[in-house]
XYZ file of C-alpha atoms in Angstrom:
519
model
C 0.000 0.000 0.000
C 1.274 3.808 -0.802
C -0.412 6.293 0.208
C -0.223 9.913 -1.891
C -1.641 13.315 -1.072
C -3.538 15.683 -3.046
C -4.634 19.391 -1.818
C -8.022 20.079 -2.650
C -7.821 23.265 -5.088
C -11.627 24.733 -3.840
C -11.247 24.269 -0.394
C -14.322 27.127 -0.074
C -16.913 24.585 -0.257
C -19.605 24.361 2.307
C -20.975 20.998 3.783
C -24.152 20.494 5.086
C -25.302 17.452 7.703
C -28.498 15.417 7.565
C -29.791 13.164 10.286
C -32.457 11.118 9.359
C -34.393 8.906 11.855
C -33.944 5.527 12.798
C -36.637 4.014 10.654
C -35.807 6.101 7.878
C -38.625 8.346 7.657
C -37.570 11.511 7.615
C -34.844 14.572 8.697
C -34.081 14.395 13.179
C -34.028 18.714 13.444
C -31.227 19.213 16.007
C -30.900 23.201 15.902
C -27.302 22.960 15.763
C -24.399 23.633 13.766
C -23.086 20.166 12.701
C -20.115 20.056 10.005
C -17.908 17.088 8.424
C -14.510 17.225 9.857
C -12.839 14.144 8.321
C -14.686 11.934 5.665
C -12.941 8.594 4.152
C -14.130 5.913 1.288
C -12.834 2.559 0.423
C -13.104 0.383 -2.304
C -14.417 -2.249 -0.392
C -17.883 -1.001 1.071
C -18.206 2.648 -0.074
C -18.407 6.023 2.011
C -15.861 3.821 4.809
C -16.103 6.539 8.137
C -16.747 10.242 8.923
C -16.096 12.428 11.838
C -18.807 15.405 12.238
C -17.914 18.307 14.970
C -21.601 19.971 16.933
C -21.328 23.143 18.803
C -24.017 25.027 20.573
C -26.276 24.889 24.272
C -24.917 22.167 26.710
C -28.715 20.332 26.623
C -28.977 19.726 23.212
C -25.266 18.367 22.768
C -26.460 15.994 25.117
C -29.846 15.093 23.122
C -27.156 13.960 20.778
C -26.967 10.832 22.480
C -30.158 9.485 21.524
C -29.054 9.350 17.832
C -27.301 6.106 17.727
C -27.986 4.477 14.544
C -29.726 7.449 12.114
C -28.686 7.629 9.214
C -26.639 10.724 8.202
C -25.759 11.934 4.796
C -23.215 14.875 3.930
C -23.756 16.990 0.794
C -21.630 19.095 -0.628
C -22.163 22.930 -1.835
C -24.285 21.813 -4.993
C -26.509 20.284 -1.974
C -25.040 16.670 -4.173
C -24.593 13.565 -1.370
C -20.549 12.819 -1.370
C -21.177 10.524 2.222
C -23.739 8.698 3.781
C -23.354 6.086 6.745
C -24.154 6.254 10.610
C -24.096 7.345 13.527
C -21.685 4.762 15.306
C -20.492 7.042 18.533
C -21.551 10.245 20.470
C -18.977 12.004 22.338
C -20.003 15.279 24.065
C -17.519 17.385 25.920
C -18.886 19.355 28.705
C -16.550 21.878 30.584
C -14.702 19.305 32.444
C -17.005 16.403 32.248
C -17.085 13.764 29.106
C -19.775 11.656 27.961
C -19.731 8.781 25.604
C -22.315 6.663 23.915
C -21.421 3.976 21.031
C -22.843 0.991 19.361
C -19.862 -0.944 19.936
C -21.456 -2.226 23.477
C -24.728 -2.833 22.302
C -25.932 -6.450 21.465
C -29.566 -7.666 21.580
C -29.058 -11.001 20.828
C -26.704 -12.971 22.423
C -25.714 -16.783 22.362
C -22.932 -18.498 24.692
C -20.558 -21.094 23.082
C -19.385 -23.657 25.786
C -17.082 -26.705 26.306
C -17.883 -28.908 29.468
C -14.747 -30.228 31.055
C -15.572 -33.400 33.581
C -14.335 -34.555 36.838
C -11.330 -36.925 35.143
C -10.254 -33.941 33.023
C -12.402 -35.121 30.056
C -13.365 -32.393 27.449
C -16.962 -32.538 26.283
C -18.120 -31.790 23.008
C -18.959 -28.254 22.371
C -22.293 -26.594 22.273
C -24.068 -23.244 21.658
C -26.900 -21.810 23.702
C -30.213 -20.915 21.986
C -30.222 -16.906 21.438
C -31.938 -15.037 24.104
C -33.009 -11.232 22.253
C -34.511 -8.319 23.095
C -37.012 -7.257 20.767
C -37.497 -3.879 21.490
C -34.151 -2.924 21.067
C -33.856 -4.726 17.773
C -37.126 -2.856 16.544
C -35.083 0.125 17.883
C -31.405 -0.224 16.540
C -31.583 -3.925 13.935
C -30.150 -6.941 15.042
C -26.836 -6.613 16.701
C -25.937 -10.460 17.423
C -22.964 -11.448 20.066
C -21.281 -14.915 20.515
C -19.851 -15.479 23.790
C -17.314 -18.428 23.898
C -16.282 -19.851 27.213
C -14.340 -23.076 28.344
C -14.532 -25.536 31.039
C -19.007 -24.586 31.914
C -22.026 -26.156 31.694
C -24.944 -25.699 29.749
C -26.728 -23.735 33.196
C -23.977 -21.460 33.427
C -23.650 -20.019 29.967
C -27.713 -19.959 29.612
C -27.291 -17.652 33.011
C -24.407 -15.782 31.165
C -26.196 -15.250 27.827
C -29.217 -13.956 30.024
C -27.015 -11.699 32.153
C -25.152 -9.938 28.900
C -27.769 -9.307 27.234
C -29.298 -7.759 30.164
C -26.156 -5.128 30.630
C -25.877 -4.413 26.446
C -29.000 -4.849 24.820
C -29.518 -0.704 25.441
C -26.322 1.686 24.768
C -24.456 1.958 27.498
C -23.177 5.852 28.722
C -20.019 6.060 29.713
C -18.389 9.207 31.883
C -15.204 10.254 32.060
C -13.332 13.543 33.314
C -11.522 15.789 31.064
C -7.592 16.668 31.710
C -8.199 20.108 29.373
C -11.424 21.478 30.176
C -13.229 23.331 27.388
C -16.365 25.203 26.033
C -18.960 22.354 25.408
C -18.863 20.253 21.964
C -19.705 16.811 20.698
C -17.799 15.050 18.495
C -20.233 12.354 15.335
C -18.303 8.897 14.986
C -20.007 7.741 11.799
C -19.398 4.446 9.603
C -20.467 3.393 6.448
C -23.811 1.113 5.963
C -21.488 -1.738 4.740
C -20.106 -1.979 8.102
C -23.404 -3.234 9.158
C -22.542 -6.688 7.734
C -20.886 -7.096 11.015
C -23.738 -7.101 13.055
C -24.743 -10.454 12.107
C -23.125 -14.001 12.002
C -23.599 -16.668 9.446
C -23.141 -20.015 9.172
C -23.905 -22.883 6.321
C -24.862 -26.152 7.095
C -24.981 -26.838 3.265
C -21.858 -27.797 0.889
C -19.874 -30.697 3.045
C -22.327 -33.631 4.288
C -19.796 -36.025 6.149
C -20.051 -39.333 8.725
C -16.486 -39.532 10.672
C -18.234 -41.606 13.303
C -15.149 -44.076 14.244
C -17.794 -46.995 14.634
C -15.961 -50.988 14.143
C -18.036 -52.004 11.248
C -16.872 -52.889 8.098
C -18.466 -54.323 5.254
C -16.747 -55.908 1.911
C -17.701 -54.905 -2.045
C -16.757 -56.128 -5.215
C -16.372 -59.797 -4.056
C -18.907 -61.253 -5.421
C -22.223 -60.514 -7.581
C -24.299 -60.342 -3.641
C -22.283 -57.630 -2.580
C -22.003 -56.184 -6.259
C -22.068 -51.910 -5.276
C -22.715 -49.993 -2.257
C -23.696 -46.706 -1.821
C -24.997 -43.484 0.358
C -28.058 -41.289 0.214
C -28.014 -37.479 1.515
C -30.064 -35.043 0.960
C -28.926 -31.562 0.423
C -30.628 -28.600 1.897
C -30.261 -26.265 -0.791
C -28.803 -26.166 -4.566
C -25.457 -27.176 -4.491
C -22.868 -28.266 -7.486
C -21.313 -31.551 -5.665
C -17.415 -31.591 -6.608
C -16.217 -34.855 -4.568
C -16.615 -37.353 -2.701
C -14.788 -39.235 -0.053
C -15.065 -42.990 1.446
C -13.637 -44.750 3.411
C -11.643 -47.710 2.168
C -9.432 -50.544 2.460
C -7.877 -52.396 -0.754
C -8.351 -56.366 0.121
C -5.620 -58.875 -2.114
C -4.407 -55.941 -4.100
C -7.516 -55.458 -6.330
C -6.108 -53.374 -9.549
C -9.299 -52.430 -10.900
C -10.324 -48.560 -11.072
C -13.332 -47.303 -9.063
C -15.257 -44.696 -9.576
C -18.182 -43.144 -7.823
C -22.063 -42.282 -9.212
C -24.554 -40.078 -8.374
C -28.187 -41.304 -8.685
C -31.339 -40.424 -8.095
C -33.730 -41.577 -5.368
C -36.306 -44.000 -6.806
C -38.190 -44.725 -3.406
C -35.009 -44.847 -1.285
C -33.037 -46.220 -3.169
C -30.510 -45.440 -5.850
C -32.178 -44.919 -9.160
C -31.320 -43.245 -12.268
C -27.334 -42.291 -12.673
C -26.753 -38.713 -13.198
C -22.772 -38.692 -13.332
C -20.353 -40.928 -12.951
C -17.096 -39.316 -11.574
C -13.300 -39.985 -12.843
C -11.643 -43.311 -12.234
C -9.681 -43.913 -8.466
C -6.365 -46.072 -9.711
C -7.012 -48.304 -6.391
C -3.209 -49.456 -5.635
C -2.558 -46.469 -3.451
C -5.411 -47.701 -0.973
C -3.970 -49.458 2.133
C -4.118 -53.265 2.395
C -4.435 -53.097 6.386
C -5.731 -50.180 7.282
C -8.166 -47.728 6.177
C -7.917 -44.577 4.226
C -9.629 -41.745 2.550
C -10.256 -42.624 -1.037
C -10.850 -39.768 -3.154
C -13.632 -39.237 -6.129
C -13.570 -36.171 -8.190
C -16.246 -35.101 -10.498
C -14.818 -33.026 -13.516
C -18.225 -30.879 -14.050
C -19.552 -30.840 -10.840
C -22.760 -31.963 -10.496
C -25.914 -29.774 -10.025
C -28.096 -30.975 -7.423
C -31.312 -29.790 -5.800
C -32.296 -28.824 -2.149
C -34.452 -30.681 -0.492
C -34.164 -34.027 -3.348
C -32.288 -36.790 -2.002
C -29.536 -38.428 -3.637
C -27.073 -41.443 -3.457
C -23.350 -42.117 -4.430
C -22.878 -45.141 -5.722
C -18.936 -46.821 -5.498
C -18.150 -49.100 -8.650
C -15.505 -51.817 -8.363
C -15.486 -52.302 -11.900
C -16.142 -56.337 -12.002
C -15.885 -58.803 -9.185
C -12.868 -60.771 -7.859
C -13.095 -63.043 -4.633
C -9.932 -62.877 -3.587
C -9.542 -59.153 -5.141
C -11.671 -56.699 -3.734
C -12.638 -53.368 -0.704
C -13.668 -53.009 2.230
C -15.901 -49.941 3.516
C -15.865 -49.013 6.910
C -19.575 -48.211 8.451
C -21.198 -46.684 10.800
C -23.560 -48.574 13.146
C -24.373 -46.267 15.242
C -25.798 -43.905 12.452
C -23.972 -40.640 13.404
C -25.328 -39.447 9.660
C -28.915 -38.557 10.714
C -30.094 -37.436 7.096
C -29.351 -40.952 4.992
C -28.169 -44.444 5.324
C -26.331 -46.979 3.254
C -27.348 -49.747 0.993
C -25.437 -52.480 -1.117
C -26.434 -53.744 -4.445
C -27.159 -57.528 -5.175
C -26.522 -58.339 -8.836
C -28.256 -61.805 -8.231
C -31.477 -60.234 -7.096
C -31.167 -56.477 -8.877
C -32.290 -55.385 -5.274
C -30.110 -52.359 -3.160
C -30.975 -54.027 0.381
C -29.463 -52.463 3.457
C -26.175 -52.475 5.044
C -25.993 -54.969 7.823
C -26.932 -55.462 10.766
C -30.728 -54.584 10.816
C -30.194 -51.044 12.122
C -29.398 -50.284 8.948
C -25.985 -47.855 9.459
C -24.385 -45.317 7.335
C -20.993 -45.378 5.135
C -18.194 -43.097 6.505
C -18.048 -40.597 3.282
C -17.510 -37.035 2.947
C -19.773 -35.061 0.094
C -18.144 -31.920 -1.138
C -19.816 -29.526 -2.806
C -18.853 -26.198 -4.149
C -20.254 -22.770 -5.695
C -19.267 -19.853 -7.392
C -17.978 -17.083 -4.248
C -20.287 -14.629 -5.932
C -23.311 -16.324 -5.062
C -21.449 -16.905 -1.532
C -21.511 -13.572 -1.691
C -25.258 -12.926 -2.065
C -25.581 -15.288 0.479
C -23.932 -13.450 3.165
C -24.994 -9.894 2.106
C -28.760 -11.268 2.353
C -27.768 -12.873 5.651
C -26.333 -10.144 7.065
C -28.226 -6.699 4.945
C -30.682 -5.790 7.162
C -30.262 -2.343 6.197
C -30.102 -2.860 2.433
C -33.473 -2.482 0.241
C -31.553 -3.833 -2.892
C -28.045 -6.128 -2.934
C -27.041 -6.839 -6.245
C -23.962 -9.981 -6.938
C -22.083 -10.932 -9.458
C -20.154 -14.108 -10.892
C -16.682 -14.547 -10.253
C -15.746 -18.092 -11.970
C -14.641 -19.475 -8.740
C -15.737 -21.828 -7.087
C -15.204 -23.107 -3.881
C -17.102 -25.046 -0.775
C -19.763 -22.600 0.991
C -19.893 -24.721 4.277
C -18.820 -23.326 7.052
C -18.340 -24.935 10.299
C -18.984 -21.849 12.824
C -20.363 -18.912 12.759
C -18.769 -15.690 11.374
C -19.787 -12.117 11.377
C -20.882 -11.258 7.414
C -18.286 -8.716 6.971
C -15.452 -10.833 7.888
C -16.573 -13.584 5.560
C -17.751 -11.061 2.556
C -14.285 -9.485 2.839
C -12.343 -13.158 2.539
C -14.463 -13.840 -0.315
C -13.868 -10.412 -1.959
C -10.483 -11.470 -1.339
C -10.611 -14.578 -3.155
C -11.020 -12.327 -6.361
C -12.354 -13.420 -9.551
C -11.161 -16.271 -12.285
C -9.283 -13.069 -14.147
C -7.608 -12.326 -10.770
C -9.495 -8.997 -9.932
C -10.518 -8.071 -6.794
C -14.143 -8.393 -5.860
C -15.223 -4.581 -4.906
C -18.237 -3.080 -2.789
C -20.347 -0.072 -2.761
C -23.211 1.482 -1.358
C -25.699 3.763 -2.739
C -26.905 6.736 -1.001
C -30.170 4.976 -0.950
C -28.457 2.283 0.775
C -28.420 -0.389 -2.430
C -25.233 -2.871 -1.907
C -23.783 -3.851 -4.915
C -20.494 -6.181 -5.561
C -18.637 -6.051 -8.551
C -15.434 -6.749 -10.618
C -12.433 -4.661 -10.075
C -11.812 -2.829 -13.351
C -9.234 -3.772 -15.666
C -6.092 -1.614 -14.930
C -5.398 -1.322 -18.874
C -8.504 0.676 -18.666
C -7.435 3.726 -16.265
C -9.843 6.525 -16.704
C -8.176 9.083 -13.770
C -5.108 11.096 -14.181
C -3.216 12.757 -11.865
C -0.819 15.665 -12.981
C 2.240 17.419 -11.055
C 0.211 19.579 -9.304
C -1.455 16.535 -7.713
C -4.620 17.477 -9.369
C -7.319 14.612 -10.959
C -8.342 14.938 -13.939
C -10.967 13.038 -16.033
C -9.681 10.925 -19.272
C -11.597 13.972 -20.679
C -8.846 16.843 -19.158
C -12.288 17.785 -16.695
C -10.643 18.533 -13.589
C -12.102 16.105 -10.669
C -13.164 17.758 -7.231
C -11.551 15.516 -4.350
C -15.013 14.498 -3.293
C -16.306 11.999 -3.395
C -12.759 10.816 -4.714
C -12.288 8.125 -7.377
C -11.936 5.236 -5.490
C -11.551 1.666 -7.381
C -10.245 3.428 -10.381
C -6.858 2.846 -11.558
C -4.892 6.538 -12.258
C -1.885 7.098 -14.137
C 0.529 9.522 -13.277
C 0.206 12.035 -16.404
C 3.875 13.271 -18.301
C 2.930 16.941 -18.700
C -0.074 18.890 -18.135
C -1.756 18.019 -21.546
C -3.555 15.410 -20.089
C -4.128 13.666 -23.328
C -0.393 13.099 -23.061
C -0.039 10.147 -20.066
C 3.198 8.303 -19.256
C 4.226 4.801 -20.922
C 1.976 2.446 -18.872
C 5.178 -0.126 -18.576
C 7.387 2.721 -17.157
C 4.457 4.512 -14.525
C 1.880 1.501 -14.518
C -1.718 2.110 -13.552
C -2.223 2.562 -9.300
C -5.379 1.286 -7.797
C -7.093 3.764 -5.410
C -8.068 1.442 -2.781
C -9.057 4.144 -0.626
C -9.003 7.877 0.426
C -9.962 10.125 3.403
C -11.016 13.953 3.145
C -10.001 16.616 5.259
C -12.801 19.161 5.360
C -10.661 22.012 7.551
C -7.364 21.895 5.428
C -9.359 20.625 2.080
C -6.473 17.937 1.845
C -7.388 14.513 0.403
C -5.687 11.631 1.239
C -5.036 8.841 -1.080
C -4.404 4.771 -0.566
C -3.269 3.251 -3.248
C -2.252 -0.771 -4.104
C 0.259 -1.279 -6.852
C -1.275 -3.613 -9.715
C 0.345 -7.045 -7.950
C-alpha cells in the first residue's frame, strides 16, 4: 500500500449534515451547527467513516446521544450527497465532564458457546446456547448479534451468562469520564459506512460438506462377489449445491487393480435410481491393504443438485474378484442422521441395506462447491438488514460454501472479496446513497480513466478537472507526463495505481489517497 496526497484546489466549499431517523422516515431537526470534519471511502464497502464536529447549548449536545444508529448523509455545496453512513459514537464534551455513547457495546441477541470439562479432566463436546433477544431494542437499533465463547461450563452457566449480557448491552451503554483540558462544550459524530453493518450479524452454512467420521468398528466388503455387487450413500442436500467430490472410506483387500469410480443417482423410493454422473476413475493401488484410508472421487463438471431431493453415491468396483476386492468401513451407530447406506445384489437387482438390521451409514464425505459470488449474495442477504436492494455478481470461482462456525458477514464477505475473480481482480463493494449494496469486478487496470498531474490534481480521461469528493476510489490513475492530459506516461514505465481508498479533510481541504500497486 502507498499512500499519496492531493490538496483540494476549492477548499471554499460548504458541507451540510443530515440526520435522518432511525426508521428512515424523515430529517431528526437538532438546531445545531453540525459540520464534516474528516470523511474517508474505500473500495471495499463505499463512504468507509466520517467524523462530524456539533457546537451550541450544553442540553442539546447531550440530546445527541439518543441518535445512535440514524442515518446521516453529507452533501456538498451543490446540496449533491458525497457521504452517507451512521451514527456509530456520540462524544459530548462538557466543561470538564465527558460523555460517551457507542454501538460498539450494544448487542440484543446474544448466544454463549461452551465446552464442558468433567471430573477426570475429560473435554466434552462443544455446544451453543439458543439466542436469548430483546425485541425492542432490535425494533429500535436492527439486530446486533454477540457470541460469547467460554471453556470448562455447563450448559446452566452459559444460559445464566447469555441472560445476564444481554441484560447489561442490549440498550447503549453511557459512559463518563473527566476531562484533563477542560473546554467550552462540543460533541464530536463517529459515523461508519452502511457496509459496516454486515458485522452485526453471524452466518453459518450447514450446506456444501455432508460427512459421517463416526469411528464406529463395522466394516463391510464390495466387489467380491455378484451379492455384494455396489454400495452406496443417500443425503439429501438442503439447498442447490454443485457436488465436486466425494470421499469414502476404504481398504484395498488382495491388491484389487481395478479402477473405481463413484455415481450419483437419483432416489427412486429410497433407493438409488437413475445415474446422473459418474465421476473420474480412483487407480485403487494407493489404498492401504491393512488399514483404512480416505479414497478420493472427483467429479470433472460438478454436479448440479437440488435442495431438499435426495440423492445417493454409488462406489463401482469395476467387475468382481473373490480374492480381489474393498472393504468400507460403516457406521452402526448412524452418526449421519439425514441418509443411510445400501449395497447392491446383482443376483437379485435389489439395493438391500447395510448390515446389521439397524441399517448404518458409510463413513463418506460429500463436497460440494459454488461460485464465491453467489457466496456472496448469500452473506450480504444474511447479514443486509439495512439494504433495500443487494445486487452480486459471478466470479468463476468456485469453492465449498460450508462453514463450520459462525462468522460475522463482513469478515466472511471481505475473505471472499479477497478470493477475487477467475481473471484475478478483486471483488469490490459499494453502497448507494439509498443504501443499495452492490459487488462487482475490479476494473481492468489497462482501462485507467483518472489522471493525476504534477500539481497533484485529478483529472478526467476527458482533461475535466475532478473535485476531491467523493474521490475516485476503485479506479486505476496514471501519473500524467505533462499537463496536456491527453499526453499520459508509458503504462510499462508509470503503470496504472489502484485507489483502494481515500480520506477527506474538510478544515485543510487535503485529500488523502491509498493506493495498491497492480500485484
Amino acid at each position: 500500500m502507498a499512500e499519496v496526497k492531493t490538496r483540494n484546489h476549492t477548499g471554499s466549499e460548504a458541507f451540510t449534515v443530515e440526520i435522518e431517523r432511525r426508521d428512515f422516515s424523515g430529517p431528526v431537526t437538532l438546531g445545531l451547527r453540525v459540520k464534516p470534519v474528516r470523511l474517508s471511502w474505500s473500495a471495499f464497502g463505499g463512504p468507509a467513516q466520517a467524523t462530524c464536529r456539533a457546537v451550541g447549548p450544553a442540553g442539546r449536545l447531550l440530546d445527541l446521544t439518543g441518535l445512535l444508529r440514524c442515518g446521516v448523509t453529507v452533501r456538498d455545496g451543490q446540496g449533491e450527497p458525497v457521504w452517507w453512513g451512521f451514527i456509530e459514537a456520540v462524544e459530548v464534551n462538557l466543561a470538564a465532564v465527558s460523555v460517551r455513547v457507542a454501538l460498539a457495546d450494544l448487542a440484543n441477541r446474544v448466544r454463549v458457546q461452551y465446552q464442558t470439562l468433567s471430573a477426570g479432566r475429560l473435554v466434552g463436546v462443544r455446544a451453543t446456547t439458543k439466542a436469548a433477544e430483546d425485541l425492542r431494542s432490535q425494533a429500535e437499533y436492527g439486530v446486533k448479534e454477540h457470541l460469547l465463547t467460554r471453556q470448562n461450563i455447563d450448559r446452566a452457566f452459559a444460559e445464566s451468562l447469555r441472560d445476564t449480557w444481554l441484560a447489561q448491552h442490549a440498550w447503549p451503554i453511557t459512559r463518563l469520564s473527566q476531562r484533563t483540558k477542560p473546554g467550552a462544550p462540543q460533541a464530536r459524530l463517529i459515523c461508519k459506512g452502511w457496509f459496516e453493518t454486515l458485522g452485526w450479524r453471524t452466518y453459518g452454512n450447514a450446506e456444501g460438506f455432508y460427512a459421517n467420521d463416526e469411528q464406529g468398528p463395522g466394516t463391510f466388503a464390495f466387489g467380491n462377489s455378484a451379492g455384494s455387487r455396489y454400495v452406496g450413500q443417500s443425503f439429501a442436500p438442503g439447498e442447490d449445491v454443485d457436488l465436486k467430490t466425494v470421499h469414502f472410506r476404504l481398504r484395498n483387500v488382495g491388491g484389487a487393480a481395478r479402477a473405481i469410480t463413484a455415481r450419483v443417482h437419483t432416489d427412486a423410493g429410497g433407493v438409488p435410481g437413475a445415474v446422473v454422473a459418474t465421476s473420474g476413475p480412483l487407480d485403487p493401488v494407493g489404498l492401504p491393504d491393512t488399514a483404512y484410508g480416505w479414497a478420493q472421487f472427483s467429479f470433472d463438471d460438478p454436479v448440479a443438485l437440488s435442495g431438499g431431493h435426495r440423492y445417493w453415491v454409488s462406489l463401482d468396483p469395476n467387475g468382481v474378484n473373490s480374492g480381489a476386492y474393498f472393504m468400507l468401513r460403516i457406521d452402526e451407530n448412524m452418526g449421519f442422521a439425514g441418509g443411510e447406506g445400501r449395497y447392491y445384489n446383482q443376483s437379485t437387482g435389489t439395493w438391500n441395506p447395510l448390515p446389521p438390521a439397524d441399517r448404518p451409514d458409510t463413513l463418506f464425505r460429500f463436497v460440494g462447491i459454488a461460485d464465491t459470488g453467489v457466496q456472496i449474495g448469500a452473506v450480504a442477504a444474511r447479514g443486509g438488514q439495512f439494504f433495500p436492494r443487494i445486487s452480486t455478481l459471478t466470479t468463476g470461482l468456485e469453492t465449498s460454501p460450508y462453514r463450520a462456525a459462525d462468522r460475522d458477514c463482513l469478515a466472511e464477505a471481505k475473505a471472499l472479496m479477497a478470493l477475487g475473480t477467475q481473471h484475478r481482480r478483486l471483488v469490490l463493494a459499494s453502497v448507494s446513497s439509498r443504501r443499495d449494496l452492490r459487488f462487482f469486478t475490479q476494473p481492468d487496470p489497462a482501462e485507467a480513466d483518472v489522471y493525476l498531474d504534477r500539481q497533484s490534481r485529478f483529472y478526467t480521461h476527458r482533461g475535466v478537472v475532478m473535485r476531491p469528493w467523493p474521490p475516485p476510489v476503485g479506479r486505476y490513475a496514471r501519473l500524467a507526463a505533462t499537463n496536456e492530459i491527453s499526453l499520459p506516461w508509458d503504462r510499462r514505465r508509470v503503470p496504472a495505481c489502484f485507489i483502494a481508498g481515500a480520506a477527506y479533510e474538510v478544515p485543510t481541504g487535503r485529500l488523502r489517497i491509498r493506493t495498491m500497486g497492480e500485484g
